[in-house]
PDB file of C-alpha atoms in Angstrom:
ATOM      1  CA  MET A 228      -0.084 -11.992   4.537  1.00 39.00           C
ATOM      2  CA  ALA A 229      -3.779 -10.160   3.862  1.00 37.00           C
ATOM      3  CA  VAL A 230      -3.144  -6.311   3.386  1.00 41.00           C
ATOM      4  CA  ALA A 231      -4.774  -4.369   6.255  1.00 42.00           C
ATOM      5  CA  VAL A 232      -4.872  -0.651   5.535  1.00 36.00           C
ATOM      6  CA  ALA A 233      -4.518   1.807   8.540  1.00 32.00           C
ATOM      7  CA  SER A 234      -4.440   5.377   8.800  1.00 33.00           C
ATOM      8  CA  VAL A 235      -3.228   6.965  12.361  1.00 29.00           C
ATOM      9  CA  VAL A 236      -4.025  10.551  12.930  1.00 26.00           C
ATOM     10  CA  ILE A 237      -2.047  12.025  15.917  1.00 16.00           C
ATOM     11  CA  VAL A 238      -3.408  15.209  17.453  1.00 21.00           C
ATOM     12  CA  LEU A 239      -0.899  17.333  19.334  1.00 21.00           C
ATOM     13  CA  GLY A 240      -2.151  19.252  21.856  1.00 24.00           C
ATOM     14  CA  LEU A 241      -0.636  22.004  24.310  1.00 18.00           C
ATOM     15  CA  VAL A 242      -2.109  23.286  27.586  1.00 21.00           C
ATOM     16  CA  PHE A 243      -0.928  26.753  28.829  1.00 23.00           C
ATOM     17  CA  ALA A 244      -1.871  27.138  32.489  1.00 26.00           C
ATOM     18  CA  VAL A 245      -1.431  30.937  33.883  1.00 23.00           C
ATOM     19  CA  THR A 246      -0.411  31.360  37.535  1.00 25.00           C
ATOM     20  CA  VAL A 247      -0.735  34.548  39.173  1.00 28.00           C
ATOM     21  CA  ARG A 248       1.463  35.146  41.927  1.00 27.00           C
ATOM     22  CA  SER A 249       3.658  37.913  43.548  1.00 33.00           C
ATOM     23  CA  GLY A 250       7.201  37.414  44.045  1.00 39.00           C
ATOM     24  CA  LYS A 251      10.007  38.782  46.520  1.00 38.00           C
ATOM     25  CA  SER A 252      13.782  38.634  46.164  1.00 41.00           C
ATOM     26  CA  ASP A 253      14.029  35.480  48.757  1.00 42.00           C
ATOM     27  CA  GLY A 254      11.197  33.175  47.148  1.00 42.00           C
ATOM     28  CA  THR A 255       7.879  32.859  45.546  1.00 40.00           C
ATOM     29  CA  GLN A 256       4.302  33.306  47.325  1.00 42.00           C
ATOM     30  CA  TRP A 257       1.500  32.087  46.200  1.00 38.00           C
ATOM     31  CA  LEU A 258      -1.771  34.639  46.199  1.00 40.00           C
ATOM     32  CA  SER A 259      -3.912  33.282  49.697  1.00 43.00           C
ATOM     33  CA  ALA A 260      -7.636  32.056  48.876  1.00 44.00           C
ATOM     34  CA  GLY A 261      -9.222  35.352  49.337  1.00 48.00           C
ATOM     35  CA  GLN A 262      -6.404  37.783  48.335  1.00 46.00           C
ATOM     36  CA  ALA A 263      -7.234  40.095  45.808  1.00 46.00           C
ATOM     37  CA  PRO A 264      -5.134  39.626  42.704  1.00 45.00           C
ATOM     38  CA  LEU A 265      -2.239  41.765  41.483  1.00 42.00           C
ATOM     39  CA  THR A 266      -3.486  45.106  39.660  1.00 43.00           C
ATOM     40  CA  THR A 267       0.036  45.562  38.144  1.00 44.00           C
ATOM     41  CA  PRO A 268       0.301  44.336  34.559  1.00 46.00           C
ATOM     42  CA  ARG A 269       2.287  41.362  33.872  1.00 47.00           C
ATOM     43  CA  THR A 270       4.251  40.900  30.688  1.00 46.00           C
ATOM     44  CA  PRO A 271       3.822  37.041  29.787  1.00 46.00           C
ATOM     45  CA  SER A 272       6.555  35.075  29.154  1.00 50.00           C
ATOM     46  CA  TYR A 273       5.326  33.438  26.099  1.00 44.00           C
ATOM     47  CA  SER A 274       3.596  35.181  22.982  1.00 49.00           C
ATOM     48  CA  THR A 275       0.509  36.357  22.588  1.00 43.00           C
ATOM     49  CA  ALA A 276       0.451  36.931  19.213  1.00 51.00           C
ATOM     50  CA  ALA A 277      -2.042  34.853  17.104  1.00 50.00           C
ATOM     51  CA  PRO A 278      -0.203  32.076  15.188  1.00 54.00           C
ATOM     52  CA  MET A 279       0.340  32.536  11.692  1.00 52.00           C
ATOM     53  CA  PRO A 280      -1.758  30.531   9.443  1.00 50.00           C
ATOM     54  CA  THR A 281      -0.056  27.810   7.832  1.00 58.00           C
ATOM     55  CA  THR A 282      -1.042  26.141   4.490  1.00 66.00           C
ATOM     56  CA  ARG A 283      -0.070  22.636   3.024  1.00 73.00           C
ATOM     57  CA  PRO A 284       1.611  22.817  -0.166  1.00 85.00           C
ATOM     58  CA  THR A 285      -0.722  21.718  -3.289  1.00 93.00           C
ATOM     59  CA  LEU A 286       0.310  19.928  -6.326  1.00 96.00           C
ATOM     60  CA  THR A 287       0.065  22.080  -9.420  1.00 97.00           C
ATOM     61  CA  VAL A 288       0.322  18.744 -12.082  1.00 98.00           C
ATOM     62  CA  ASP A 289      -2.718  16.203 -12.002  1.00 98.00           C
ATOM     63  CA  SER A 290      -1.875  13.220  -9.859  1.00 98.00           C
ATOM     64  CA  GLY A 291      -4.187  11.009 -11.863  1.00 98.00           C
ATOM     65  CA  CYS A 292      -5.801  10.440  -9.118  1.00 99.00           C
ATOM     66  CA  ARG A 293      -9.606  10.504  -8.824  1.00 98.00           C
ATOM     67  CA  LEU A 294     -10.507   8.235  -5.868  1.00 99.00           C
ATOM     68  CA  GLY A 295     -14.232   6.934  -5.951  1.00 98.00           C
ATOM     69  CA  GLN A 296     -14.366   7.761  -9.880  1.00 99.00           C
ATOM     70  CA  GLY A 297     -13.478   4.883 -11.576  1.00 99.00           C
ATOM     71  CA  PRO A 298     -15.081   2.962 -14.246  1.00 98.00           C
ATOM     72  CA  ALA A 299     -18.353   1.617 -12.728  1.00 98.00           C
ATOM     73  CA  THR A 300     -18.229  -1.360 -15.098  1.00 98.00           C
ATOM     74  CA  LEU A 301     -15.630  -3.741 -15.650  1.00 98.00           C
ATOM     75  CA  GLU A 302     -14.443  -4.390 -19.118  1.00 97.00           C
ATOM     76  CA  PRO A 303     -14.958  -8.087 -20.697  1.00 98.00           C
ATOM     77  CA  VAL A 304     -11.739 -10.076 -19.954  1.00 99.00           C
ATOM     78  CA  PRO A 305     -10.526 -11.508 -23.130  1.00 99.00           C
ATOM     79  CA  ALA A 306     -10.608 -15.412 -23.239  1.00 99.00           C
ATOM     80  CA  ALA A 307      -7.052 -15.878 -24.333  1.00 99.00           C
ATOM     81  CA  THR A 308      -6.298 -13.809 -21.093  1.00 99.00           C
ATOM     82  CA  THR A 309      -8.380 -15.606 -18.249  1.00 99.00           C
ATOM     83  CA  ARG A 310      -7.092 -19.061 -20.206  1.00 99.00           C
ATOM     84  CA  ARG A 311      -3.482 -17.523 -19.667  1.00 99.00           C
ATOM     85  CA  VAL A 312      -3.818 -16.421 -16.059  1.00 99.00           C
ATOM     86  CA  ASN A 313      -5.611 -19.688 -15.390  1.00 99.00           C
ATOM     87  CA  ALA A 314      -3.163 -21.989 -16.385  1.00 99.00           C
ATOM     88  CA  ALA A 315      -0.295 -20.361 -14.695  1.00 99.00           C
ATOM     89  CA  TRP A 316      -2.597 -20.187 -11.627  1.00 99.00           C
ATOM     90  CA  ASP A 317      -3.094 -24.352 -12.082  1.00 99.00           C
ATOM     91  CA  ARG A 318       0.837 -24.871 -12.187  1.00 99.00           C
ATOM     92  CA  VAL A 319       1.482 -22.821  -9.137  1.00 99.00           C
ATOM     93  CA  GLU A 320      -1.283 -24.623  -7.400  1.00 99.00           C
ATOM     94  CA  ARG A 321      -0.246 -27.899  -8.631  1.00 99.00           C
ATOM     95  CA  TRP A 322       3.087 -27.364  -7.274  1.00 99.00           C
ATOM     96  CA  LEU A 323       2.129 -25.936  -3.685  1.00 99.00           C
ATOM     97  CA  GLU A 324      -0.439 -28.925  -3.275  1.00 99.00           C
ATOM     98  CA  ALA A 325       2.083 -31.387  -3.756  1.00 99.00           C
ATOM     99  CA  LYS A 326       5.286 -29.686  -2.067  1.00 98.00           C
ATOM    100  CA  ALA A 327       4.059 -26.929   0.009  1.00 98.00           C
ATOM    101  CA  PRO A 328       0.449 -27.396   1.299  1.00 98.00           C
ATOM    102  CA  ALA A 329       0.973 -25.057   4.198  1.00 98.00           C
ATOM    103  CA  THR A 330       1.127 -22.104   1.525  1.00 98.00           C
ATOM    104  CA  ALA A 331      -1.305 -23.518  -0.634  1.00 98.00           C
ATOM    105  CA  ALA A 332      -4.164 -23.221   2.086  1.00 98.00           C
ATOM    106  CA  THR A 333      -3.594 -19.612   2.116  1.00 98.00           C
ATOM    107  CA  LEU A 334      -4.596 -19.081  -1.447  1.00 98.00           C
ATOM    108  CA  ARG A 335      -8.188 -17.531  -0.832  1.00 98.00           C
ATOM    109  CA  PRO A 336     -11.034 -17.964  -2.843  1.00 99.00           C
ATOM    110  CA  PRO A 337     -12.534 -16.093  -5.909  1.00 99.00           C
ATOM    111  CA  ALA A 338     -13.571 -12.702  -5.587  1.00 99.00           C
ATOM    112  CA  THR A 339     -16.727 -11.882  -6.953  1.00 99.00           C
ATOM    113  CA  THR A 340     -17.317  -9.544  -9.927  1.00 99.00           C
ATOM    114  CA  ALA A 341     -19.028  -6.958  -7.953  1.00 99.00           C
ATOM    115  CA  ARG A 342     -16.606  -6.990  -5.447  1.00 99.00           C
ATOM    116  CA  ILE A 343     -13.937  -6.079  -8.492  1.00 99.00           C
ATOM    117  CA  THR A 344     -16.272  -3.678 -10.166  1.00 99.00           C
ATOM    118  CA  GLU A 345     -16.719  -1.667  -6.987  1.00 99.00           C
ATOM    119  CA  ALA A 346     -12.894  -1.883  -6.245  1.00 99.00           C
ATOM    120  CA  GLN A 347     -11.760  -0.365  -9.495  1.00 99.00           C
ATOM    121  CA  ARG A 348     -14.585   2.137  -9.115  1.00 99.00           C
ATOM    122  CA  GLN A 349     -13.074   3.617  -5.761  1.00 99.00           C
ATOM    123  CA  SER A 350      -9.806   3.140  -6.640  1.00 99.00           C
ATOM    124  CA  GLY A 351     -10.609   5.401  -9.587  1.00 99.00           C
ATOM    125  CA  VAL A 352      -8.783   3.871 -12.626  1.00 99.00           C
ATOM    126  CA  ALA A 353      -9.356   0.746 -14.895  1.00 99.00           C
ATOM    127  CA  PHE A 354      -8.344  -2.552 -13.646  1.00 99.00           C
ATOM    128  CA  PRO A 355      -6.274  -3.995 -16.147  1.00 99.00           C
ATOM    129  CA  ALA A 356      -7.967  -7.598 -17.646  1.00 99.00           C
ATOM    130  CA  GLU A 357      -4.857  -9.627 -16.415  1.00 99.00           C
ATOM    131  CA  LEU A 358      -5.435  -8.577 -12.880  1.00 99.00           C
ATOM    132  CA  VAL A 359      -9.429  -8.799 -13.192  1.00 99.00           C
ATOM    133  CA  ALA A 360      -8.682 -12.441 -14.603  1.00 99.00           C
ATOM    134  CA  SER A 361      -6.315 -13.380 -11.605  1.00 99.00           C
ATOM    135  CA  LEU A 362      -8.814 -11.708  -8.688  1.00 99.00           C
ATOM    136  CA  LEU A 363     -11.369 -14.228 -10.405  1.00 99.00           C
ATOM    137  CA  ARG A 364      -9.259 -17.269  -9.574  1.00 99.00           C
ATOM    138  CA  HIS A 365      -7.685 -15.729  -6.230  1.00 99.00           C
ATOM    139  CA  ASP A 366      -9.104 -12.817  -4.511  1.00 99.00           C
ATOM    140  CA  GLY A 367      -5.348 -12.138  -2.799  1.00 98.00           C
ATOM    141  CA  VAL A 368      -4.208 -14.660   0.036  1.00 98.00           C
ATOM    142  CA  ALA A 369      -5.204 -15.007   3.343  1.00 95.00           C
ATOM    143  CA  ASP A 370      -2.996 -13.727   6.281  1.00 83.00           C
ATOM    144  CA  ALA A 371      -1.018 -16.391   7.828  1.00 78.00           C
ATOM    145  CA  GLY A 372       3.061 -17.072   8.488  1.00 85.00           C
ATOM    146  CA  GLU A 373       3.159 -19.464   5.528  1.00 93.00           C
ATOM    147  CA  SER A 374       1.236 -17.290   3.034  1.00 96.00           C
ATOM    148  CA  PHE A 375       1.891 -17.493  -0.716  1.00 98.00           C
ATOM    149  CA  ASP A 376       4.555 -14.752  -2.128  1.00 97.00           C
ATOM    150  CA  LEU A 377       5.620 -13.731  -5.610  1.00 98.00           C
ATOM    151  CA  PRO A 378       8.900 -13.964  -5.510  1.00 97.00           C
ATOM    152  CA  PRO A 379      10.638 -13.030  -3.926  1.00 93.00           C
ATOM    153  CA  PHE A 380       8.454 -11.668  -0.981  1.00 94.00           C
ATOM    154  CA  HIS A 381       5.461  -9.712  -2.329  1.00 97.00           C
ATOM    155  CA  GLN A 382       2.033 -11.434  -1.410  1.00 98.00           C
ATOM    156  CA  PRO A 383      -1.161 -10.726  -3.737  1.00 98.00           C
ATOM    157  CA  VAL A 384      -3.732  -8.400  -2.065  1.00 98.00           C
ATOM    158  CA  SER A 385      -7.589  -9.034  -2.569  1.00 99.00           C
ATOM    159  CA  ALA A 386      -9.917  -6.504  -4.336  1.00 99.00           C
ATOM    160  CA  GLU A 387     -10.427  -4.846  -1.083  1.00 98.00           C
ATOM    161  CA  GLY A 388      -6.767  -4.413  -0.713  1.00 98.00           C
ATOM    162  CA  VAL A 389      -6.005  -3.103  -4.083  1.00 99.00           C
ATOM    163  CA  GLU A 390      -8.596  -0.358  -3.499  1.00 99.00           C
ATOM    164  CA  GLY A 391      -7.224   0.566  -0.025  1.00 98.00           C
ATOM    165  CA  GLN A 392      -3.534   0.463  -1.510  1.00 98.00           C
ATOM    166  CA  ALA A 393      -4.479   2.650  -3.840  1.00 99.00           C
ATOM    167  CA  LYS A 394      -6.354   5.050  -1.437  1.00 99.00           C
ATOM    168  CA  VAL A 395      -3.574   5.234   0.901  1.00 98.00           C
ATOM    169  CA  MET A 396      -1.075   6.097  -1.753  1.00 98.00           C
ATOM    170  CA  CYS A 397      -3.396   8.932  -3.667  1.00 98.00           C
ATOM    171  CA  ASP A 398      -3.697  10.368  -0.117  1.00 98.00           C
ATOM    172  CA  VAL A 399      -0.121  10.489   0.498  1.00 97.00           C
ATOM    173  CA  LEU A 400       0.803  11.771  -2.629  1.00 97.00           C
ATOM    174  CA  THR A 401      -1.400  14.554  -2.926  1.00 97.00           C
ATOM    175  CA  SER A 402      -0.882  15.812   0.688  1.00 96.00           C
ATOM    176  CA  SER A 403       2.642  15.915   0.046  1.00 95.00           C
ATOM    177  CA  GLY A 404       2.060  18.849  -2.660  1.00 96.00           C
ATOM    178  CA  ILE A 405       5.454  18.191  -4.141  1.00 96.00           C
ATOM    179  CA  ASP A 406       4.775  17.894  -8.046  1.00 98.00           C
ATOM    180  CA  ASP A 407       8.097  15.886  -8.711  1.00 97.00           C
ATOM    181  CA  ASN A 408       6.554  12.966  -6.410  1.00 97.00           C
ATOM    182  CA  VAL A 409       3.980  12.512  -9.536  1.00 98.00           C
ATOM    183  CA  GLY A 410       5.113   9.940 -11.810  1.00 98.00           C
ATOM    184  CA  TYR A 411       8.158   9.362  -9.687  1.00 98.00           C
ATOM    185  CA  TRP A 412       6.933   8.223  -6.404  1.00 98.00           C
ATOM    186  CA  TRP A 413       3.377   7.667  -7.291  1.00 98.00           C
ATOM    187  CA  HIS A 414       0.674   8.301  -9.853  1.00 99.00           C
ATOM    188  CA  GLY A 415      -3.026   8.150  -9.622  1.00 99.00           C
ATOM    189  CA  ARG A 416      -2.976   5.617 -12.590  1.00 99.00           C
ATOM    190  CA  PHE A 417      -1.265   2.717 -11.301  1.00 99.00           C
ATOM    191  CA  VAL A 418      -3.076   0.019  -9.613  1.00 99.00           C
ATOM    192  CA  PRO A 419      -1.195  -1.706  -6.671  1.00 99.00           C
ATOM    193  CA  PHE A 420      -1.686  -5.766  -6.688  1.00 99.00           C
ATOM    194  CA  ALA A 421       1.120  -6.647  -4.101  1.00 99.00           C
ATOM    195  CA  VAL A 422       3.052  -6.120  -1.228  1.00 98.00           C
ATOM    196  CA  ASP A 423       5.670  -7.048   0.844  1.00 95.00           C
ATOM    197  CA  GLY A 424       4.316  -6.032   4.268  1.00 90.00           C
ATOM    198  CA  GLY A 425       7.399  -3.265   4.278  1.00 93.00           C
ATOM    199  CA  GLY A 426       5.439  -0.661   2.612  1.00 94.00           C
ATOM    200  CA  ASP A 427       6.672  -1.293  -0.677  1.00 97.00           C
ATOM    201  CA  GLY A 428       5.160  -3.636  -3.355  1.00 98.00           C
ATOM    202  CA  LEU A 429       3.805  -3.940  -7.013  1.00 99.00           C
ATOM    203  CA  PHE A 430       1.661  -1.951  -9.563  1.00 99.00           C
ATOM    204  CA  LEU A 431       0.050  -2.139 -12.781  1.00 99.00           C
ATOM    205  CA  ASP A 432       0.891   0.993 -14.669  1.00 99.00           C
ATOM    206  CA  GLN A 433      -2.301   2.213 -16.664  1.00 99.00           C
ATOM    207  CA  ARG A 434      -1.315   6.159 -17.784  1.00 98.00           C
ATOM    208  CA  THR A 435      -1.214   4.140 -21.311  1.00 96.00           C
ATOM    209  CA  GLY A 436      -3.779   1.587 -20.652  1.00 95.00           C
ATOM    210  CA  THR A 437      -1.420  -1.147 -21.191  1.00 95.00           C
ATOM    211  CA  GLY A 438      -0.782  -2.598 -17.412  1.00 98.00           C
ATOM    212  CA  ARG A 439       2.707  -2.506 -17.257  1.00 98.00           C
ATOM    213  CA  LEU A 440       4.280  -4.118 -14.116  1.00 99.00           C
ATOM    214  CA  GLY A 441       6.711  -2.028 -12.044  1.00 98.00           C
ATOM    215  CA  GLU A 442       7.925  -1.678  -8.138  1.00 98.00           C
ATOM    216  CA  TRP A 443       7.344   1.335  -5.467  1.00 98.00           C
ATOM    217  CA  ASN A 444       9.672   1.717  -3.356  1.00 96.00           C
ATOM    218  CA  HIS A 445       7.665   4.234  -0.410  1.00 94.00           C
ATOM    219  CA  GLU A 446      11.273   5.511   0.180  1.00 93.00           C
ATOM    220  CA  GLY A 447      12.303   6.256  -3.207  1.00 92.00           C
ATOM    221  CA  SER A 448      10.883   6.153  -6.626  1.00 95.00           C
ATOM    222  CA  VAL A 449       8.922   3.320  -9.139  1.00 98.00           C
ATOM    223  CA  SER A 450      10.968   1.102 -11.047  1.00 98.00           C
ATOM    224  CA  PHE A 451      10.124  -1.255 -13.885  1.00 98.00           C
ATOM    225  CA  ASP A 452      13.575  -2.602 -14.925  1.00 96.00           C
ATOM    226  CA  ARG A 453      14.239  -6.079 -12.606  1.00 94.00           C
ATOM    227  CA  TRP A 454      10.401  -7.432 -13.963  1.00 98.00           C
ATOM    228  CA  PRO A 455       8.427  -8.876 -16.375  1.00 98.00           C
ATOM    229  CA  PRO A 456       6.419  -6.415 -18.518  1.00 98.00           C
ATOM    230  CA  THR A 457       3.039  -8.071 -17.381  1.00 99.00           C
ATOM    231  CA  LEU A 458       1.581  -9.705 -14.250  1.00 99.00           C
ATOM    232  CA  THR A 459       0.584 -12.922 -16.578  1.00 99.00           C
ATOM    233  CA  GLU A 460       4.097 -13.274 -17.047  1.00 99.00           C
ATOM    234  CA  LEU A 461       5.383 -12.710 -13.336  1.00 99.00           C
ATOM    235  CA  LEU A 462       2.630 -15.783 -12.619  1.00 99.00           C
ATOM    236  CA  GLU A 463       4.233 -17.562 -15.411  1.00 99.00           C
ATOM    237  CA  GLN A 464       7.724 -17.131 -14.351  1.00 98.00           C
ATOM    238  CA  THR A 465       7.035 -17.867 -10.769  1.00 99.00           C
ATOM    239  CA  ALA A 466       5.589 -21.489 -11.923  1.00 99.00           C
ATOM    240  CA  THR A 467       8.391 -22.277 -13.768  1.00 99.00           C
ATOM    241  CA  ALA A 468      10.863 -21.285 -10.955  1.00 98.00           C
ATOM    242  CA  LEU A 469       8.886 -23.706  -8.654  1.00 99.00           C
ATOM    243  CA  GLU A 470       8.871 -26.176 -11.072  1.00 99.00           C
ATOM    244  CA  THR A 471      12.300 -26.270 -12.024  1.00 98.00           C
ATOM    245  CA  GLY A 472      14.243 -24.877  -8.969  1.00 97.00           C
ATOM    246  CA  GLY A 473      14.450 -21.522 -10.135  1.00 89.00           C
ATOM    247  CA  PRO A 474      16.001 -18.842 -10.381  1.00 96.00           C
ATOM    248  CA  VAL A 475      13.739 -16.016 -10.796  1.00 97.00           C
ATOM    249  CA  ILE A 476      13.728 -12.189 -10.320  1.00 95.00           C
ATOM    250  CA  ASP A 477      17.407 -11.509  -9.041  1.00 94.00           C
ATOM    251  CA  GLY A 478      18.839 -15.148  -8.758  1.00 96.00           C
ATOM    252  CA  TYR A 479      15.753 -16.354  -6.027  1.00 97.00           C
ATOM    253  CA  ARG A 480      14.908 -19.992  -5.530  1.00 98.00           C
ATOM    254  CA  PRO A 481      11.803 -21.630  -3.904  1.00 98.00           C
ATOM    255  CA  VAL A 482      12.617 -23.688  -1.157  1.00 98.00           C
ATOM    256  CA  VAL A 483      10.234 -25.573   1.504  1.00 98.00           C
ATOM    257  CA  THR A 484      10.371 -24.979   5.283  1.00 97.00           C
ATOM    258  CA  GLU A 485       9.721 -27.822   7.687  1.00 97.00           C
ATOM    259  CA  LYS A 486       6.707 -26.392   8.116  1.00 96.00           C
ATOM    260  CA  ARG A 487       5.903 -27.571   4.281  1.00 98.00           C
ATOM    261  CA  ALA A 488       5.462 -23.621   3.333  1.00 98.00           C
ATOM    262  CA  LEU A 489       7.035 -21.896   0.593  1.00 98.00           C
ATOM    263  CA  ASP A 490       9.814 -19.131   0.881  1.00 97.00           C
ATOM    264  CA  TRP A 491      12.191 -17.755  -1.770  1.00 97.00           C
ATOM    265  CA  ASP A 492      16.070 -18.315  -0.766  1.00 96.00           C
ATOM    266  CA  ILE A 493      18.140 -15.223  -0.932  1.00 89.00           C
ATOM    267  CA  PRO A 494      20.544 -15.462  -3.856  1.00 85.00           C
ATOM    268  CA  ARG A 495      24.437 -15.781  -2.397  1.00 81.00           C
TER     269      ARG A 495
END
């Protein structure tokens, strides 16, 4: 399923209506048309004090977010990286075309180099070579119910999706104003490349330029323990699981649905 990033802003307005009225002990009487208003000052039932100015907390540590300031050119992808990524995709595609054609049809055509370059610039961080190689093979997956998932339920996003998700995560991180969230919840040098549809996903950690694969949890912290160290290895493990019947990542196994689509069976 392709990623659609939407930002919804809700503005709450409060309208105060002040009605001048005269009263008696046994009831309330509204002023009639043309009647002179009361001259006795009344104390309003609401505060007339000016609201105290409110300020958002701001980070005092570097978030790593440099949106719109990423490298304007792509680093050349080593031939060995391209061969290895393409070999993994070859295996995945062969299995999908033979066993799950409905899912095979959701793999998008390659992204252009220009589009990947712009996504890198807007995301504010250099893309790892293996991600560039993968996007040059498939620009994510189409938005369909049978979309291809990296095990167990992470959908590769397009170059545009990488850019959009990076912006959302950095916006939330910086607006939180909580220093401890930097590197714990997100960091501007993480490159998101797959999402699960529930607010979580996979990223490549570029803080040291190694592109280590990790997982973010929007309600918790990032983690690395249960994942292979690179995107290439995840693609290779996925291909092996498809060819052998699994297991992979926490024991998930591939199954084919009645619609001839790929699904990942929950471990029992």
